GROMACS .gro file of C-alpha atoms in nm:
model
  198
    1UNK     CA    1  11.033  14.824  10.614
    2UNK     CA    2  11.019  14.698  10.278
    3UNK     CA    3  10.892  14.413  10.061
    4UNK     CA    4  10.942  14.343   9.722
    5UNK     CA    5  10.864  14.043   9.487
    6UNK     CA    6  10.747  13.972   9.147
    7UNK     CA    7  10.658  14.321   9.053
    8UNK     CA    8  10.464  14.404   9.400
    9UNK     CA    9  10.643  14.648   9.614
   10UNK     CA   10  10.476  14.653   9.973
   11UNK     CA   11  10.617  14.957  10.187
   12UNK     CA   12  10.495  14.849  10.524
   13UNK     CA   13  10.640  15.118  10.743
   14UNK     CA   14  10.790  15.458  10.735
   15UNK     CA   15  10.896  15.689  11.066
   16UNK     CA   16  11.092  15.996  10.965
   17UNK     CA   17  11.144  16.335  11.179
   18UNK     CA   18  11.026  16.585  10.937
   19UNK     CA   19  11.082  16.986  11.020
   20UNK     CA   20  11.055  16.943  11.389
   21UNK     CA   21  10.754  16.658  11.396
   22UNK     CA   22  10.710  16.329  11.259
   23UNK     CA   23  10.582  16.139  10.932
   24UNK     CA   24  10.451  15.784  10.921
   25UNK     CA   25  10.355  15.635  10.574
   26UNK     CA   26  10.313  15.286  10.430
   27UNK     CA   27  10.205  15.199  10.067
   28UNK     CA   28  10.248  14.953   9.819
   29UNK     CA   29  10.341  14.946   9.423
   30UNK     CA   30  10.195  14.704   9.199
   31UNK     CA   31  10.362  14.626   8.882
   32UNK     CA   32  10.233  14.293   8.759
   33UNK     CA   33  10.037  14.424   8.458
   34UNK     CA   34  10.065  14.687   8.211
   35UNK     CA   35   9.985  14.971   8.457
   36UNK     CA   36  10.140  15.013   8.736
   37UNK     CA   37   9.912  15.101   9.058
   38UNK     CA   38  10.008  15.285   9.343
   39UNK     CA   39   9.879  15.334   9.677
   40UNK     CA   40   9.978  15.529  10.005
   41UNK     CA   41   9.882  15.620  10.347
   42UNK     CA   42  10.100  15.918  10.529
   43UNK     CA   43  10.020  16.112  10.833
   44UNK     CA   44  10.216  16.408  10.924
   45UNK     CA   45  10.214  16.507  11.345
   46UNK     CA   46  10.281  16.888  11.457
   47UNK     CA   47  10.505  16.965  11.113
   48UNK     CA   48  10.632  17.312  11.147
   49UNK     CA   49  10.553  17.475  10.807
   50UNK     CA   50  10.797  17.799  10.819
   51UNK     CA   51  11.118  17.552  10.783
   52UNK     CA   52  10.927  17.355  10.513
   53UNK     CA   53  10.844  17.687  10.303
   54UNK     CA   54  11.148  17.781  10.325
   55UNK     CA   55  11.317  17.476  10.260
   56UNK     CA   56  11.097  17.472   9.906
   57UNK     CA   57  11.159  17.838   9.862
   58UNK     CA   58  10.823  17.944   9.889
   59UNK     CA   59  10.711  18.280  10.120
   60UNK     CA   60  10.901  18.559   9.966
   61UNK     CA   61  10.584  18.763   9.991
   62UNK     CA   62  10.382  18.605  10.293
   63UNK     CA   63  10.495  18.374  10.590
   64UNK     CA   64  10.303  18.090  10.753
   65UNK     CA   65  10.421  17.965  11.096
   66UNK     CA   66  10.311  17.687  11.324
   67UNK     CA   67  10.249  17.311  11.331
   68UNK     CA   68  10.019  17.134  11.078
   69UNK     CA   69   9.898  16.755  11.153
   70UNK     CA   70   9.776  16.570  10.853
   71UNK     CA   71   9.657  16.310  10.693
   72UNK     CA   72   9.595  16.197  10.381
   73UNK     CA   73   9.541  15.844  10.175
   74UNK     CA   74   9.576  15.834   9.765
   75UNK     CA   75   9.636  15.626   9.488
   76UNK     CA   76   9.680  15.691   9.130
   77UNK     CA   77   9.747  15.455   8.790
   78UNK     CA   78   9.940  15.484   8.507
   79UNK     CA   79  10.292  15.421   8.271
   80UNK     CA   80  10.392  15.804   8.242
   81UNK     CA   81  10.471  16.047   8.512
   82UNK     CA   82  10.202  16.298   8.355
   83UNK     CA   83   9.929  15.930   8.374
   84UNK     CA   84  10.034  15.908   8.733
   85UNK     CA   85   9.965  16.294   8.838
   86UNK     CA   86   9.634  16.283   8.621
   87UNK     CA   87   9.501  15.995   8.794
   88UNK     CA   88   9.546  16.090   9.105
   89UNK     CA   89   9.315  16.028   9.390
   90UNK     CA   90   9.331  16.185   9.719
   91UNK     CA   91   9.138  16.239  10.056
   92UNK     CA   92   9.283  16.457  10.320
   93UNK     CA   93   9.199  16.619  10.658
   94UNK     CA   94   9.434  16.870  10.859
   95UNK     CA   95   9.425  17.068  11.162
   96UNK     CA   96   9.668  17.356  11.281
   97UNK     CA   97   9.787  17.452  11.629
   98UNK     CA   98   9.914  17.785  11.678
   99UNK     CA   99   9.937  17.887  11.299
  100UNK     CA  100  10.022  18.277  11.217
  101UNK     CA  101   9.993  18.408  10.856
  102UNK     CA  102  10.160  18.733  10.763
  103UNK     CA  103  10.172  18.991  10.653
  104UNK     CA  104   9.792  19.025  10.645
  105UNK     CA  105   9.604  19.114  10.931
  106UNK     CA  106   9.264  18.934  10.900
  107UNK     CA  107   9.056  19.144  11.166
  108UNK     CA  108   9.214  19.458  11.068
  109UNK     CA  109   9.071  19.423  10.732
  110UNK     CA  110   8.777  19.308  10.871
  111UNK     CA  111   8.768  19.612  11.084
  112UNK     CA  112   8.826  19.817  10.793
  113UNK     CA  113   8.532  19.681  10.626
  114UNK     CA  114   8.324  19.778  10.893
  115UNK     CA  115   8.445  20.142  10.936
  116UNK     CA  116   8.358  20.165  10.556
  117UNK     CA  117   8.026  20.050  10.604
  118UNK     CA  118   7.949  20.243  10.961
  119UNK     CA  119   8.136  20.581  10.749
  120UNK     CA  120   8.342  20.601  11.051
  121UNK     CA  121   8.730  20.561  11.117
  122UNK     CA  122   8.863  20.389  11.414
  123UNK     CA  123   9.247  20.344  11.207
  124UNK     CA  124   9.405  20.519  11.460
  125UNK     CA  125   9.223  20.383  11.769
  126UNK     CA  126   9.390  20.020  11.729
  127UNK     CA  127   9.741  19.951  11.684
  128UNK     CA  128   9.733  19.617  11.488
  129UNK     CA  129   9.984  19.356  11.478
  130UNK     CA  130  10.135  19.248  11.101
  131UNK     CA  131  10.000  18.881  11.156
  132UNK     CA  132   9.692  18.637  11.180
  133UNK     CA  133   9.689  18.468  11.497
  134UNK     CA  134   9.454  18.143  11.386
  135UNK     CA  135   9.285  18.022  11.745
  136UNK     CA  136   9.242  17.717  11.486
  137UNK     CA  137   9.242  17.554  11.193
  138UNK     CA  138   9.134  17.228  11.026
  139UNK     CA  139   9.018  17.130  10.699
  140UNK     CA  140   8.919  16.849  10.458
  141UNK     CA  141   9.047  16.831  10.076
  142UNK     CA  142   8.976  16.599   9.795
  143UNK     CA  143   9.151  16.556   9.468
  144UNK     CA  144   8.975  16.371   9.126
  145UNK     CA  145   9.057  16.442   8.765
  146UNK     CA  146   9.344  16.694   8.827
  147UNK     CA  147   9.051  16.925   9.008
  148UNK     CA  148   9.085  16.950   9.359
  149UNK     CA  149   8.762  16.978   9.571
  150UNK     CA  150   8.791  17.240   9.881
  151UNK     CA  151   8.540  17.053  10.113
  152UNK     CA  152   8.592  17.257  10.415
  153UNK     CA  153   8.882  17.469  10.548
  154UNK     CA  154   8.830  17.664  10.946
  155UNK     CA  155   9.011  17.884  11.068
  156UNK     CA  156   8.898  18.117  11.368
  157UNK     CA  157   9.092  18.441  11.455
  158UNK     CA  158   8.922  18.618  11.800
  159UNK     CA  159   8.562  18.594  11.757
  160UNK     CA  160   8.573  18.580  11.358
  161UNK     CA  161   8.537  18.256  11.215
  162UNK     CA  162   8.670  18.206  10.846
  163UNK     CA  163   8.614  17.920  10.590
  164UNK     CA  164   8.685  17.864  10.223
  165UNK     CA  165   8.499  17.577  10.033
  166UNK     CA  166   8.557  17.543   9.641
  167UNK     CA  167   8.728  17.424   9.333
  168UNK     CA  168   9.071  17.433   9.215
  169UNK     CA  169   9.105  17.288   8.841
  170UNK     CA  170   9.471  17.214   8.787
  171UNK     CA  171   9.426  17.098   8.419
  172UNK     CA  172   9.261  17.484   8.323
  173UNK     CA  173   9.441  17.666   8.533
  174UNK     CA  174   9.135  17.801   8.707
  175UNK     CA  175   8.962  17.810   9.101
  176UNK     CA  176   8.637  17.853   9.260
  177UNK     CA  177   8.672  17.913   9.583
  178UNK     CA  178   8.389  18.118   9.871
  179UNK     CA  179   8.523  18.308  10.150
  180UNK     CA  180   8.246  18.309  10.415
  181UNK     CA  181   8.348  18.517  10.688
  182UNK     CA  182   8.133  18.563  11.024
  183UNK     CA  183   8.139  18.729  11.350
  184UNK     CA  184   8.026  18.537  11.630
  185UNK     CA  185   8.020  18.847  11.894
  186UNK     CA  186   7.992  19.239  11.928
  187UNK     CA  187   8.364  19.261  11.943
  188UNK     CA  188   8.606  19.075  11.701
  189UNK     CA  189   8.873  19.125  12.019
  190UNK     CA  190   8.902  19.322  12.329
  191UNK     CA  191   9.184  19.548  12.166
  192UNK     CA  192   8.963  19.466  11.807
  193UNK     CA  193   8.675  19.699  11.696
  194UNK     CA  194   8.236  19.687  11.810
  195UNK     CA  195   7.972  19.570  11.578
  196UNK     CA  196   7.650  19.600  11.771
  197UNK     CA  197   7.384  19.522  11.507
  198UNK     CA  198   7.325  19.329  11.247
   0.00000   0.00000   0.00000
């Protein structure tokens, strides 16, 4: 559902199936002076992300699988298409249900880590899947000034919990970003390896 009058563009409703879930956005576009200002609110609801990657042609090297809800409210000013991408402003959140990332196997490497610090080997104890199972995921972004602000991102595989908080400047090119990483028991799984101190 659209309105549209006298250079102010109102998009009161959009429902679309989008890679097996559902979008919903409404914004508006307002034209009436010498910059145009636009505004929108979208939230995505269990969006499977393999289809979408591949769909954009992204994941020759690493797969993500599972369904992503999100949402996220921006708005932005300008004439150009380069204004309008600079002056964007963004807030969103998103959680994950079911999400696997390969190739990487998180709590093998963690494992590894720990056999390197223990100078043992336990390799050839485990037989380790090619794939993070995520038990969840959520996570809050903002975007300012073509830098975009990693507030929080969670993700818990077994008894590991992961985050990432940080920078990414788009204009240089460059990213700050922390990798906290912490076990919350002895084992990481039952099939996983022992840490029993600190």
């Amino acid at each position: 559902r659209l309105n549209a009058a006298n250079g102010q563009v109102n998009l009161t409703q959009t429902d679309a199936r989008v890679y097996e879930g559902t979008l919903a956005a409404k914004g508006s576009l307002d034209a009436r002076g010498n910059t145009a200002v636009i505004r929108f609110d979208s939230a995505l609801t269990n969006v499977q992300i393999e289809p979408a990657m591949k769909a954009l042609e992204l994941g020759d090297n690493f797969g993500i699988a599972g369904g992503i809800n999100a949402n996220l409210q921006a708005n932005t000013r300008g004439v150009t298409m380069n204004q309008l991408v600079d002056g964007m402003q963004a807030n969103a959140d998103f959680s994950g249900a079911q999400v696997r990332f390969s190739p990487l196997n998180i709590e093998q490497k963690f494992c590894e880590l720990v056999d390197l610090v223990n100078k043992s080997d336990s390799k050839g104890l485990v037989a380790w899947d090619p794939f993070t199972e995520m038990r969840e995921l959520s996570g809050k972004i903002t975007m300012a000034n073509s830098v975009v602000n990693v507030e929080s991102i969670k993700a818990g595989v077994h008894q590991l919990e992961l985050g990432t908080n940080g920078k990414i400047d788009l204009a240089a090119g460059g990213y700050d970003l922390m990798l906290p990483m912490k076990l919350l028991n002895e084992e990481t799984s039952a099939n996983g390896c022992r840490v029993p101190g600190n």
